[in-house]
DNA sequence: GTCCATGCAAACTGTTTGCACGCGC
DNA sequence: GCGCGTGCAAACAGTTTGCATGGAC
């Protein structure tokens, strides 16, 4: 999502998709809030600027952007999906069960894991979802430091 | 779920929960189909033996079993949840996008990843969800072997 | 007898879809 | 002008919940 809006317009055109005001708006919202949003939040922020936009359009646009490889869908909490603009290198998520904070991290060891599974099982891996959950430093403090024994 | 039914009954009693025929039935179904089931499938199999059992009870029982640490919930496909009996060592999942087959694997490198994230970010990890997706050996054959370039 | 667990149906959440209209091309 | 994209509302899937009855203890 770091490429210019003009370049995106061309990408849309090149794939026979239309460059509509709603799609521009949704891309704008995604661009300026580079965190993980759910569809509802994205909808609210878009609606603040164009009160006529509908939630269905948000979902349909997110579907198109996924097809185009511009956004990824994650199930960060267990509930509803979150979306994020695709970045250069892959990265993974830690989700705090206390405050919901999301921390991103890289894990070079994933390449080994992927390789060894591919070789051992003869499969071909196209996608990796890794999510750690637990408690962030701040939430551990407010809980008294015991970790792992809460359920 | 390898412990005997009697031991489970005691665990229920000890935590002030009642040992009902429905819970026994659901545990029985889980035990003899040690794969990953969704709530609906579990419901159908249970209903085959007790036509009065309700889907709500299946969900409520799965909730209790999760609380007790006896089953885990996974989002294997992107759609609905899957449940599986908790085993000794942690393990992860590969899901085939072609046929839906689920392959389990272990990944000792996960311990390093967990440690390095914990140390670097000061977080405490209580749970790890790792899911690879792609195409299994069989599905790659029927597709002609090209891997990674399908959407 | 007490009170948790159940069955039923209705509610609810997140997401998708059918249809007529509108706008990008 | 053609046809995709949109708004709206209704449909949908999976899951949860309120309430009265029934069964475990």
XYZ file of C-alpha atoms (C1' of nucleotides) in Angstrom:
352
model
C 0.000 0.000 0.000
C 3.061 2.212 -0.209
C 2.730 2.693 -3.950
C 1.039 5.851 -5.073
C -2.658 6.083 -5.638
C -2.021 6.661 -9.326
C -0.161 3.417 -9.656
C -3.026 1.625 -7.963
C -5.497 3.142 -10.374
C -3.477 1.747 -13.262
C -3.398 -1.671 -11.623
C -7.148 -1.595 -11.338
C -7.597 -0.537 -14.926
C -5.119 -3.103 -16.173
C -7.153 -5.898 -14.636
C -10.406 -4.598 -16.039
C -11.623 -3.236 -12.725
C -13.200 0.145 -12.291
C -11.618 2.907 -10.308
C -14.582 4.086 -8.297
C -14.828 6.708 -5.588
C -15.692 4.039 -3.017
C -12.607 1.977 -3.807
C -10.458 5.093 -3.665
C -11.987 5.947 -0.311
C -11.432 2.485 1.154
C -7.840 2.432 -0.050
C -7.357 5.838 1.514
C -8.628 4.678 4.876
C -6.460 1.562 4.727
C -3.435 3.625 3.832
C -3.651 6.108 6.656
C -4.436 3.540 9.328
C -1.774 0.954 8.738
C -2.840 -1.239 11.604
C -5.137 -4.209 11.515
C -8.736 -3.182 11.003
C -11.875 -5.218 10.936
C -14.478 -4.597 8.263
C -16.769 -2.727 10.656
C -14.077 -0.245 11.735
C -13.077 0.320 8.150
C -16.732 0.899 7.323
C -17.163 3.457 10.117
C -14.090 5.403 9.054
C -15.121 5.350 5.425
C -18.651 6.372 6.306
C -17.298 9.393 8.166
C -16.141 10.727 4.817
C -18.899 9.410 2.579
C -22.058 8.762 4.493
C -23.539 6.850 1.573
C -21.026 4.023 1.469
C -22.397 0.659 2.474
C -20.943 -2.177 4.484
C -21.541 -4.537 1.562
C -19.248 -2.418 -0.579
C -16.564 -2.584 2.082
C -16.735 -6.359 2.072
C -16.839 -6.546 -1.705
C -13.894 -4.188 -2.026
C -11.886 -6.089 0.548
C -12.587 -9.217 -1.473
C -11.254 -7.546 -4.605
C -8.171 -6.282 -2.773
C -7.499 -9.784 -1.490
C -7.770 -11.140 -5.017
C -5.300 -8.487 -6.135
C -2.939 -9.426 -3.317
C -3.088 -5.967 -1.752
C -4.562 -6.949 1.592
C -4.457 -10.056 3.752
C -7.131 -11.414 5.984
C -6.249 -12.657 9.471
C -8.298 -14.143 12.266
C -6.510 -12.385 15.102
C -9.077 -12.717 17.796
C -11.168 -15.817 17.467
C -14.189 -13.795 16.404
C -14.280 -11.685 13.282
C -11.686 -11.205 10.584
C -9.060 -8.465 10.474
C -7.492 -7.034 7.372
C -4.111 -5.501 6.774
C -2.260 -4.024 3.846
C 0.334 -6.407 2.459
C 3.928 -5.484 3.214
C 7.228 -6.593 1.703
C 8.389 -9.387 3.972
C 6.091 -11.824 5.706
C 5.461 -11.272 9.376
C 3.467 -12.814 12.157
C 1.318 -11.658 15.044
C 1.252 -11.757 18.805
C -2.136 -10.882 20.283
C -2.482 -9.823 23.917
C -5.393 -11.564 25.579
C -5.574 -8.779 28.135
C -5.733 -5.605 26.080
C -6.001 -6.864 22.506
C -2.763 -5.221 21.460
C -1.187 -6.735 18.357
C 2.589 -7.000 18.081
C 4.163 -7.966 14.792
C 7.343 -9.964 14.549
C 9.427 -11.840 12.049
C 10.630 -15.392 12.535
C 13.339 -16.584 10.175
C 12.961 -20.094 11.598
C 9.610 -20.350 9.812
C 11.487 -21.004 6.576
C 13.022 -24.136 8.094
C 9.680 -25.300 9.393
C 8.069 -24.787 6.026
C 10.882 -26.630 4.270
C 10.905 -29.574 6.584
C 7.146 -30.034 6.394
C 7.182 -29.692 2.620
C 9.889 -32.292 2.255
C 8.554 -34.748 4.812
C 4.935 -34.647 3.670
C 5.433 -33.854 0.014
C 3.170 -30.851 0.248
C 3.526 -27.427 -1.257
C 3.029 -24.513 1.105
C 1.482 -21.338 -0.222
C 0.527 -19.583 2.966
C 1.600 -19.389 6.603
C -0.527 -18.218 9.483
C 1.249 -17.945 12.814
C -0.383 -16.333 15.776
C 0.927 -16.334 19.321
C -1.366 -15.257 22.094
C -0.616 -14.400 25.693
C -0.066 -11.282 27.749
C 1.960 -8.231 26.871
C 4.458 -6.690 29.299
C 1.988 -4.067 30.490
C -0.816 -6.539 31.147
C 1.527 -8.873 33.027
C 2.357 -6.049 35.423
C -1.237 -5.255 36.205
C -1.852 -8.948 36.825
C 1.015 -9.391 39.229
C 3.429 -11.145 36.937
C 2.130 -14.681 37.071
C 2.000 -15.995 33.566
C 0.708 -19.195 32.136
C -1.486 -20.116 35.064
C -4.416 -17.989 34.143
C -7.242 -19.624 32.216
C -8.921 -37.927 25.666
C -6.921 -41.081 26.264
C -7.859 -41.243 29.927
C -10.703 -43.573 30.802
C -14.280 -42.448 30.906
C -14.340 -43.095 34.653
C -11.494 -40.713 35.221
C -13.300 -38.085 33.203
C -16.427 -38.538 35.290
C -14.400 -37.852 38.408
C -12.890 -34.753 36.836
C -16.358 -33.466 36.079
C -17.600 -34.186 39.586
C -14.523 -32.650 41.166
C -15.198 -29.365 39.401
C -18.851 -29.338 40.391
C -20.086 -30.269 36.929
C -22.720 -32.888 36.292
C -22.004 -36.119 34.472
C -24.918 -36.199 32.087
C -25.748 -38.664 29.334
C -25.277 -35.951 26.714
C -21.777 -35.116 27.922
C -20.897 -38.787 28.003
C -22.211 -39.161 24.468
C -20.284 -36.180 23.119
C -17.078 -37.383 24.763
C -17.671 -40.794 23.231
C -18.036 -39.358 19.738
C -14.920 -37.227 20.201
C -12.962 -40.222 21.422
C -13.735 -42.557 18.569
C -13.223 -39.968 15.853
C -9.890 -38.490 16.804
C -9.760 -36.174 13.849
C -10.828 -32.574 13.684
C -14.581 -32.198 13.734
C -16.741 -29.164 13.411
C -19.690 -28.685 15.726
C -22.196 -29.697 13.071
C -20.498 -33.014 12.305
C -20.197 -33.778 15.988
C -23.872 -32.966 16.351
C -24.889 -35.289 13.504
C -22.874 -38.184 14.912
C -24.230 -37.647 18.391
C -27.754 -37.340 17.068
C -27.400 -40.715 15.367
C -27.206 -42.273 18.811
C -29.530 -39.973 20.715
C -31.975 -38.280 18.417
C -33.006 -35.861 21.152
C -29.682 -34.134 21.604
C -29.599 -30.530 20.474
C -26.986 -28.472 18.693
C -27.038 -25.980 21.549
C -25.937 -28.708 23.934
C -23.086 -29.620 21.621
C -21.880 -26.029 21.646
C -22.345 -25.697 25.384
C -20.513 -28.953 26.036
C -17.656 -27.978 23.750
C -17.410 -24.761 25.721
C -17.153 -26.690 28.966
C -14.552 -29.041 27.513
C -12.507 -26.077 26.359
C -12.699 -24.599 29.868
C -11.494 -27.912 31.240
C -8.645 -27.997 28.731
C -9.855 -31.213 27.121
C -10.457 -29.889 23.629
C -8.982 -27.122 21.536
C -10.680 -24.949 18.991
C -8.989 -24.227 15.671
C -9.980 -22.193 12.666
C -8.637 -24.563 10.034
C -10.573 -23.412 7.053
C -11.390 -19.751 7.174
C -15.043 -20.481 7.814
C -16.302 -22.329 10.859
C -14.417 -23.633 13.872
C -12.995 -27.130 14.266
C -12.457 -28.942 17.527
C -9.989 -31.590 18.517
C -9.158 -33.531 21.646
C -6.047 -32.229 23.360
C -3.020 -34.459 23.030
C 0.266 -34.600 24.949
C 2.649 -32.553 22.861
C 1.660 -29.495 20.890
C 1.286 -29.914 17.167
C 0.374 -27.802 14.200
C -1.683 -28.114 11.052
C -1.273 -28.107 7.325
C -4.528 -27.661 5.410
C -4.811 -28.615 1.748
C -6.612 -25.944 -0.229
C -7.539 -28.517 -2.858
C -9.149 -31.343 -0.899
C -9.352 -29.973 2.634
C -7.116 -32.677 4.033
C -5.472 -31.811 7.347
C -1.940 -32.993 8.102
C -0.523 -32.608 11.570
C 3.120 -31.970 12.242
C 5.436 -30.965 15.027
C 7.942 -28.134 14.742
C 10.605 -28.021 17.438
C 11.763 -24.658 16.059
C 8.571 -23.122 17.435
C 10.144 -23.143 20.884
C 12.933 -20.881 19.649
C 10.467 -18.564 17.980
C 8.383 -18.350 21.126
C 11.447 -17.686 23.262
C 12.892 -15.026 21.033
C 9.588 -13.169 20.782
C 9.028 -13.411 24.528
C 12.450 -12.029 25.271
C 12.496 -9.312 22.641
C 8.986 -8.010 23.335
C 8.703 -8.842 27.010
C 5.498 -10.762 26.423
C 4.340 -14.038 27.871
C 3.060 -16.598 25.384
C 0.268 -18.916 26.432
C -0.870 -20.248 23.109
C 0.486 -20.893 19.628
C -1.549 -21.224 16.488
C 0.365 -22.237 13.392
C -1.397 -23.193 10.208
C 0.233 -23.776 6.860
C -1.934 -23.978 3.796
C -1.151 -25.135 0.309
C -1.580 -28.288 -1.745
C -0.979 -31.869 -0.693
C 1.007 -34.296 -2.828
C -2.109 -35.819 -4.360
C -3.650 -32.486 -5.303
C -0.392 -31.272 -6.828
C -0.422 -34.253 -9.185
C -3.920 -33.621 -10.426
C -2.995 -30.000 -11.004
C 0.106 -30.762 -13.023
C 2.705 -29.948 -10.421
C 2.903 -26.188 -10.643
C 2.877 -24.850 -7.129
C 2.809 -21.365 -5.782
C 1.385 -19.738 -8.851
C -2.212 -20.573 -8.156
C -4.377 -17.997 -6.379
C -35.475 -30.678 46.988
C -31.917 -27.899 44.810
C -29.970 -26.169 40.977
C -27.253 -27.151 36.961
C -27.983 -28.913 32.262
C -30.996 -29.484 28.477
C -34.214 -28.691 24.348
C -36.398 -25.529 21.769
C -36.765 -21.458 19.310
C -35.477 -17.021 18.783
C -31.740 -13.706 18.773
C -27.374 -12.317 17.368
C -22.882 -11.467 14.679
C -20.233 -11.424 10.782
C -20.623 -11.945 6.038
C -22.813 -12.735 1.437
C -26.211 -12.101 -2.171
C -30.354 -10.645 -5.399
C -31.992 -6.885 -7.514
C -32.656 -2.427 -9.559
C -30.219 1.761 -10.261
C -25.989 4.580 -11.309
C -21.575 5.547 -12.937
C -16.861 4.429 -15.061
C -15.333 3.443 -19.261
C -24.693 2.861 -24.175
C -22.740 -1.413 -22.077
C -21.835 -3.680 -18.074
C -19.521 -3.640 -13.694
C -20.028 -1.632 -9.122
C -23.128 0.076 -5.759
C -26.840 0.615 -1.974
C -30.327 -1.489 0.197
C -32.473 -5.104 2.443
C -32.961 -9.700 2.923
C -30.644 -14.114 3.322
C -27.262 -16.762 5.226
C -24.045 -19.624 8.444
C -22.292 -20.351 12.686
C -22.943 -19.603 17.327
C -25.200 -17.918 21.576
C -29.026 -17.131 24.771
C -33.777 -16.843 27.455
C -36.890 -19.642 29.311
C -39.385 -23.493 31.112
C -38.726 -28.417 31.989
C -35.997 -32.417 33.514
C -32.420 -34.972 35.613
C -27.930 -35.293 38.595
C -26.699 -34.922 43.012
